[in-house]
Amino acid sequence: MKQVKLVRIESGREATLGVFLVDGKVICWSLEEPWRENRAGVSCIPQGRYPLKLEFSPSKGRKLWTIKDVPNRSYVRIHAGNTVDDTEGCPLTGSRPGYLKGKRAVLGSRDGFKEFMAAMAGSDSAEIDIVSISGLSDLESQYH
């Protein structure tokens, strides 16, 4: 089973930046909403270990990795996108961090997504560990 890790390295008022690792190898960058008490659609999800399942997304028209068993949340999917305008609480993929129209972003999102999907090839389930090495963990601990 593939082991996925999302390491959050920067948390700001507008966005949370991190990296995805698969089986210990850095695959791509990530961008999420900032921590907002796990509110659906506007917050990154709490740190922890979750099952991952490859499922068809009707809204995206393709199979995406879904982070399962997130408290009070559903349809948390890893997908391409650049800024928090492209996500409703889902982690986005990118090949590099940057800014787009003044907003924190991941750039090369489709390339990052392709890299992530290639790293996960041959699997339809996995686990993801989400951890923070930024001040985000202090805020999240108040939620638990």
mmCIF file with all atom_site columns, N, CA, C and O in Angstrom, residues 1-7 19-28 116 119-120 127-129:
data_model
loop_
_atom_site.group_PDB
_atom_site.id
_atom_site.type_symbol
_atom_site.label_atom_id
_atom_site.label_alt_id
_atom_site.label_comp_id
_atom_site.label_asym_id
_atom_site.label_entity_id
_atom_site.label_seq_id
_atom_site.pdbx_PDB_ins_code
_atom_site.Cartn_x
_atom_site.Cartn_y
_atom_site.Cartn_z
_atom_site.occupancy
_atom_site.B_iso_or_equiv
_atom_site.pdbx_formal_charge
_atom_site.auth_seq_id
_atom_site.auth_comp_id
_atom_site.auth_asym_id
_atom_site.auth_atom_id
_atom_site.pdbx_PDB_model_num
ATOM 1  N N  . MET A 1 1   ? 0.847  -1.184 0.000  1.00 0.00 ? 1   MET A N  1
ATOM 2  C CA . MET A 1 1   ? 0.000  0.000  0.000  1.00 0.00 ? 1   MET A CA 1
ATOM 3  C C  . MET A 1 1   ? 0.890  1.243  0.000  1.00 0.00 ? 1   MET A C  1
ATOM 4  O O  . MET A 1 1   ? 1.852  1.335  0.751  1.00 0.00 ? 1   MET A O  1
ATOM 5  N N  . LYS A 1 2   ? 0.550  2.187  -0.858 1.00 0.00 ? 2   LYS A N  1
ATOM 6  C CA . LYS A 1 2   ? 1.293  3.445  -0.942 1.00 0.00 ? 2   LYS A CA 1
ATOM 7  C C  . LYS A 1 2   ? 1.089  4.236  0.353  1.00 0.00 ? 2   LYS A C  1
ATOM 8  O O  . LYS A 1 2   ? -0.001 4.257  0.913  1.00 0.00 ? 2   LYS A O  1
ATOM 9  N N  . GLN A 1 3   ? 2.161  4.873  0.796  1.00 0.00 ? 3   GLN A N  1
ATOM 10 C CA . GLN A 1 3   ? 2.104  5.747  1.952  1.00 0.00 ? 3   GLN A CA 1
ATOM 11 C C  . GLN A 1 3   ? 2.245  7.190  1.468  1.00 0.00 ? 3   GLN A C  1
ATOM 12 O O  . GLN A 1 3   ? 3.267  7.553  0.883  1.00 0.00 ? 3   GLN A O  1
ATOM 13 N N  . VAL A 1 4   ? 1.217  7.980  1.696  1.00 0.00 ? 4   VAL A N  1
ATOM 14 C CA . VAL A 1 4   ? 1.196  9.369  1.256  1.00 0.00 ? 4   VAL A CA 1
ATOM 15 C C  . VAL A 1 4   ? 1.315  10.255 2.487  1.00 0.00 ? 4   VAL A C  1
ATOM 16 O O  . VAL A 1 4   ? 0.724  9.970  3.530  1.00 0.00 ? 4   VAL A O  1
ATOM 17 N N  . LYS A 1 5   ? 2.073  11.320 2.342  1.00 0.00 ? 5   LYS A N  1
ATOM 18 C CA . LYS A 1 5   ? 2.200  12.286 3.433  1.00 0.00 ? 5   LYS A CA 1
ATOM 19 C C  . LYS A 1 5   ? 2.009  13.669 2.833  1.00 0.00 ? 5   LYS A C  1
ATOM 20 O O  . LYS A 1 5   ? 2.526  13.968 1.757  1.00 0.00 ? 5   LYS A O  1
ATOM 21 N N  . LEU A 1 6   ? 1.233  14.482 3.516  1.00 0.00 ? 6   LEU A N  1
ATOM 22 C CA . LEU A 1 6   ? 1.092  15.894 3.175  1.00 0.00 ? 6   LEU A CA 1
ATOM 23 C C  . LEU A 1 6   ? 1.720  16.665 4.322  1.00 0.00 ? 6   LEU A C  1
ATOM 24 O O  . LEU A 1 6   ? 1.225  16.615 5.454  1.00 0.00 ? 6   LEU A O  1
ATOM 25 N N  . VAL A 1 7   ? 2.832  17.332 4.028  1.00 0.00 ? 7   VAL A N  1
ATOM 26 C CA . VAL A 1 7   ? 3.551  18.098 5.045  1.00 0.00 ? 7   VAL A CA 1
ATOM 27 C C  . VAL A 1 7   ? 3.279  19.573 4.789  1.00 0.00 ? 7   VAL A C  1
ATOM 28 O O  . VAL A 1 7   ? 3.704  20.130 3.774  1.00 0.00 ? 7   VAL A O  1
ATOM 29 N N  . VAL A 1 19  ? 3.827  20.118 0.863  1.00 0.00 ? 19  VAL A N  1
ATOM 30 C CA . VAL A 1 19  ? 4.333  19.207 -0.153 1.00 0.00 ? 19  VAL A CA 1
ATOM 31 C C  . VAL A 1 19  ? 3.712  17.830 0.047  1.00 0.00 ? 19  VAL A C  1
ATOM 32 O O  . VAL A 1 19  ? 3.449  17.419 1.171  1.00 0.00 ? 19  VAL A O  1
ATOM 33 N N  . PHE A 1 20  ? 3.477  17.147 -1.062 1.00 0.00 ? 20  PHE A N  1
ATOM 34 C CA . PHE A 1 20  ? 3.028  15.763 -1.048 1.00 0.00 ? 20  PHE A CA 1
ATOM 35 C C  . PHE A 1 20  ? 4.231  14.852 -1.211 1.00 0.00 ? 20  PHE A C  1
ATOM 36 O O  . PHE A 1 20  ? 5.058  15.073 -2.100 1.00 0.00 ? 20  PHE A O  1
ATOM 37 N N  . LEU A 1 21  ? 4.308  13.818 -0.374 1.00 0.00 ? 21  LEU A N  1
ATOM 38 C CA . LEU A 1 21  ? 5.298  12.766 -0.519 1.00 0.00 ? 21  LEU A CA 1
ATOM 39 C C  . LEU A 1 21  ? 4.556  11.453 -0.737 1.00 0.00 ? 21  LEU A C  1
ATOM 40 O O  . LEU A 1 21  ? 3.521  11.224 -0.118 1.00 0.00 ? 21  LEU A O  1
ATOM 41 N N  . VAL A 1 22  ? 5.093  10.608 -1.608 1.00 0.00 ? 22  VAL A N  1
ATOM 42 C CA . VAL A 1 22  ? 4.562  9.265  -1.807 1.00 0.00 ? 22  VAL A CA 1
ATOM 43 C C  . VAL A 1 22  ? 5.719  8.295  -1.583 1.00 0.00 ? 22  VAL A C  1
ATOM 44 O O  . VAL A 1 22  ? 6.769  8.426  -2.222 1.00 0.00 ? 22  VAL A O  1
ATOM 45 N N  . ASP A 1 23  ? 5.521  7.389  -0.640 1.00 0.00 ? 23  ASP A N  1
ATOM 46 C CA . ASP A 1 23  ? 6.557  6.429  -0.258 1.00 0.00 ? 23  ASP A CA 1
ATOM 47 C C  . ASP A 1 23  ? 7.892  7.126  0.037  1.00 0.00 ? 23  ASP A C  1
ATOM 48 O O  . ASP A 1 23  ? 8.955  6.672  -0.368 1.00 0.00 ? 23  ASP A O  1
ATOM 49 N N  . GLY A 1 24  ? 7.803  8.269  0.732  1.00 0.00 ? 24  GLY A N  1
ATOM 50 C CA . GLY A 1 24  ? 8.988  8.989  1.192  1.00 0.00 ? 24  GLY A CA 1
ATOM 51 C C  . GLY A 1 24  ? 9.623  9.922  0.179  1.00 0.00 ? 24  GLY A C  1
ATOM 52 O O  . GLY A 1 24  ? 10.587 10.616 0.497  1.00 0.00 ? 24  GLY A O  1
ATOM 53 N N  . LYS A 1 25  ? 9.097  9.996  -1.037 1.00 0.00 ? 25  LYS A N  1
ATOM 54 C CA . LYS A 1 25  ? 9.668  10.846 -2.086 1.00 0.00 ? 25  LYS A CA 1
ATOM 55 C C  . LYS A 1 25  ? 8.774  12.062 -2.321 1.00 0.00 ? 25  LYS A C  1
ATOM 56 O O  . LYS A 1 25  ? 7.559  11.917 -2.500 1.00 0.00 ? 25  LYS A O  1
ATOM 57 N N  . VAL A 1 26  ? 9.368  13.260 -2.355 1.00 0.00 ? 26  VAL A N  1
ATOM 58 C CA . VAL A 1 26  ? 8.603  14.473 -2.648 1.00 0.00 ? 26  VAL A CA 1
ATOM 59 C C  . VAL A 1 26  ? 8.117  14.400 -4.084 1.00 0.00 ? 26  VAL A C  1
ATOM 60 O O  . VAL A 1 26  ? 8.900  14.198 -5.014 1.00 0.00 ? 26  VAL A O  1
ATOM 61 N N  . ILE A 1 27  ? 6.803  14.556 -4.266 1.00 0.00 ? 27  ILE A N  1
ATOM 62 C CA . ILE A 1 27  ? 6.179  14.430 -5.577 1.00 0.00 ? 27  ILE A CA 1
ATOM 63 C C  . ILE A 1 27  ? 5.765  15.788 -6.147 1.00 0.00 ? 27  ILE A C  1
ATOM 64 O O  . ILE A 1 27  ? 6.022  16.096 -7.298 1.00 0.00 ? 27  ILE A O  1
ATOM 65 N N  . CYS A 1 28  ? 5.101  16.608 -5.331 1.00 0.00 ? 28  CYS A N  1
ATOM 66 C CA . CYS A 1 28  ? 4.629  17.902 -5.812 1.00 0.00 ? 28  CYS A CA 1
ATOM 67 C C  . CYS A 1 28  ? 4.284  18.789 -4.612 1.00 0.00 ? 28  CYS A C  1
ATOM 68 O O  . CYS A 1 28  ? 4.303  18.343 -3.475 1.00 0.00 ? 28  CYS A O  1
ATOM 69 N N  . PHE A 1 116 ? 1.545  13.464 -9.266 1.00 0.00 ? 116 PHE A N  1
ATOM 70 C CA . PHE A 1 116 ? 0.910  12.781 -8.142 1.00 0.00 ? 116 PHE A CA 1
ATOM 71 C C  . PHE A 1 116 ? 0.198  11.522 -8.616 1.00 0.00 ? 116 PHE A C  1
ATOM 72 O O  . PHE A 1 116 ? 0.351  10.452 -8.025 1.00 0.00 ? 116 PHE A O  1
ATOM 73 N N  . ALA A 1 119 ? 2.666  8.804  -9.463 1.00 0.00 ? 119 ALA A N  1
ATOM 74 C CA . ALA A 1 119 ? 3.261  8.209  -8.259 1.00 0.00 ? 119 ALA A CA 1
ATOM 75 C C  . ALA A 1 119 ? 2.297  7.234  -7.595 1.00 0.00 ? 119 ALA A C  1
ATOM 76 O O  . ALA A 1 119 ? 2.721  6.284  -6.937 1.00 0.00 ? 119 ALA A O  1
ATOM 77 N N  . MET A 1 120 ? 1.005  7.449  -7.779 1.00 0.00 ? 120 MET A N  1
ATOM 78 C CA . MET A 1 120 ? -0.021 6.605  -7.164 1.00 0.00 ? 120 MET A CA 1
ATOM 79 C C  . MET A 1 120 ? -0.505 5.495  -8.097 1.00 0.00 ? 120 MET A C  1
ATOM 80 O O  . MET A 1 120 ? -1.364 4.702  -7.715 1.00 0.00 ? 120 MET A O  1
ATOM 81 N N  . GLU A 1 127 ? -3.140 5.303  2.353  1.00 0.00 ? 127 GLU A N  1
ATOM 82 C CA . GLU A 1 127 ? -3.334 6.113  3.559  1.00 0.00 ? 127 GLU A CA 1
ATOM 83 C C  . GLU A 1 127 ? -2.564 7.403  3.390  1.00 0.00 ? 127 GLU A C  1
ATOM 84 O O  . GLU A 1 127 ? -1.531 7.428  2.718  1.00 0.00 ? 127 GLU A O  1
ATOM 85 N N  . ILE A 1 128 ? -3.086 8.452  3.999  1.00 0.00 ? 128 ILE A N  1
ATOM 86 C CA . ILE A 1 128 ? -2.400 9.740  3.980  1.00 0.00 ? 128 ILE A CA 1
ATOM 87 C C  . ILE A 1 128 ? -2.224 10.227 5.406  1.00 0.00 ? 128 ILE A C  1
ATOM 88 O O  . ILE A 1 128 ? -3.160 10.177 6.205  1.00 0.00 ? 128 ILE A O  1
ATOM 89 N N  . ASP A 1 129 ? -1.023 10.673 5.717  1.00 0.00 ? 129 ASP A N  1
ATOM 90 C CA . ASP A 1 129 ? -0.722 11.350 6.976  1.00 0.00 ? 129 ASP A CA 1
ATOM 91 C C  . ASP A 1 129 ? -0.593 12.825 6.674  1.00 0.00 ? 129 ASP A C  1
ATOM 92 O O  . ASP A 1 129 ? 0.183  13.205 5.785  1.00 0.00 ? 129 ASP A O  1
#
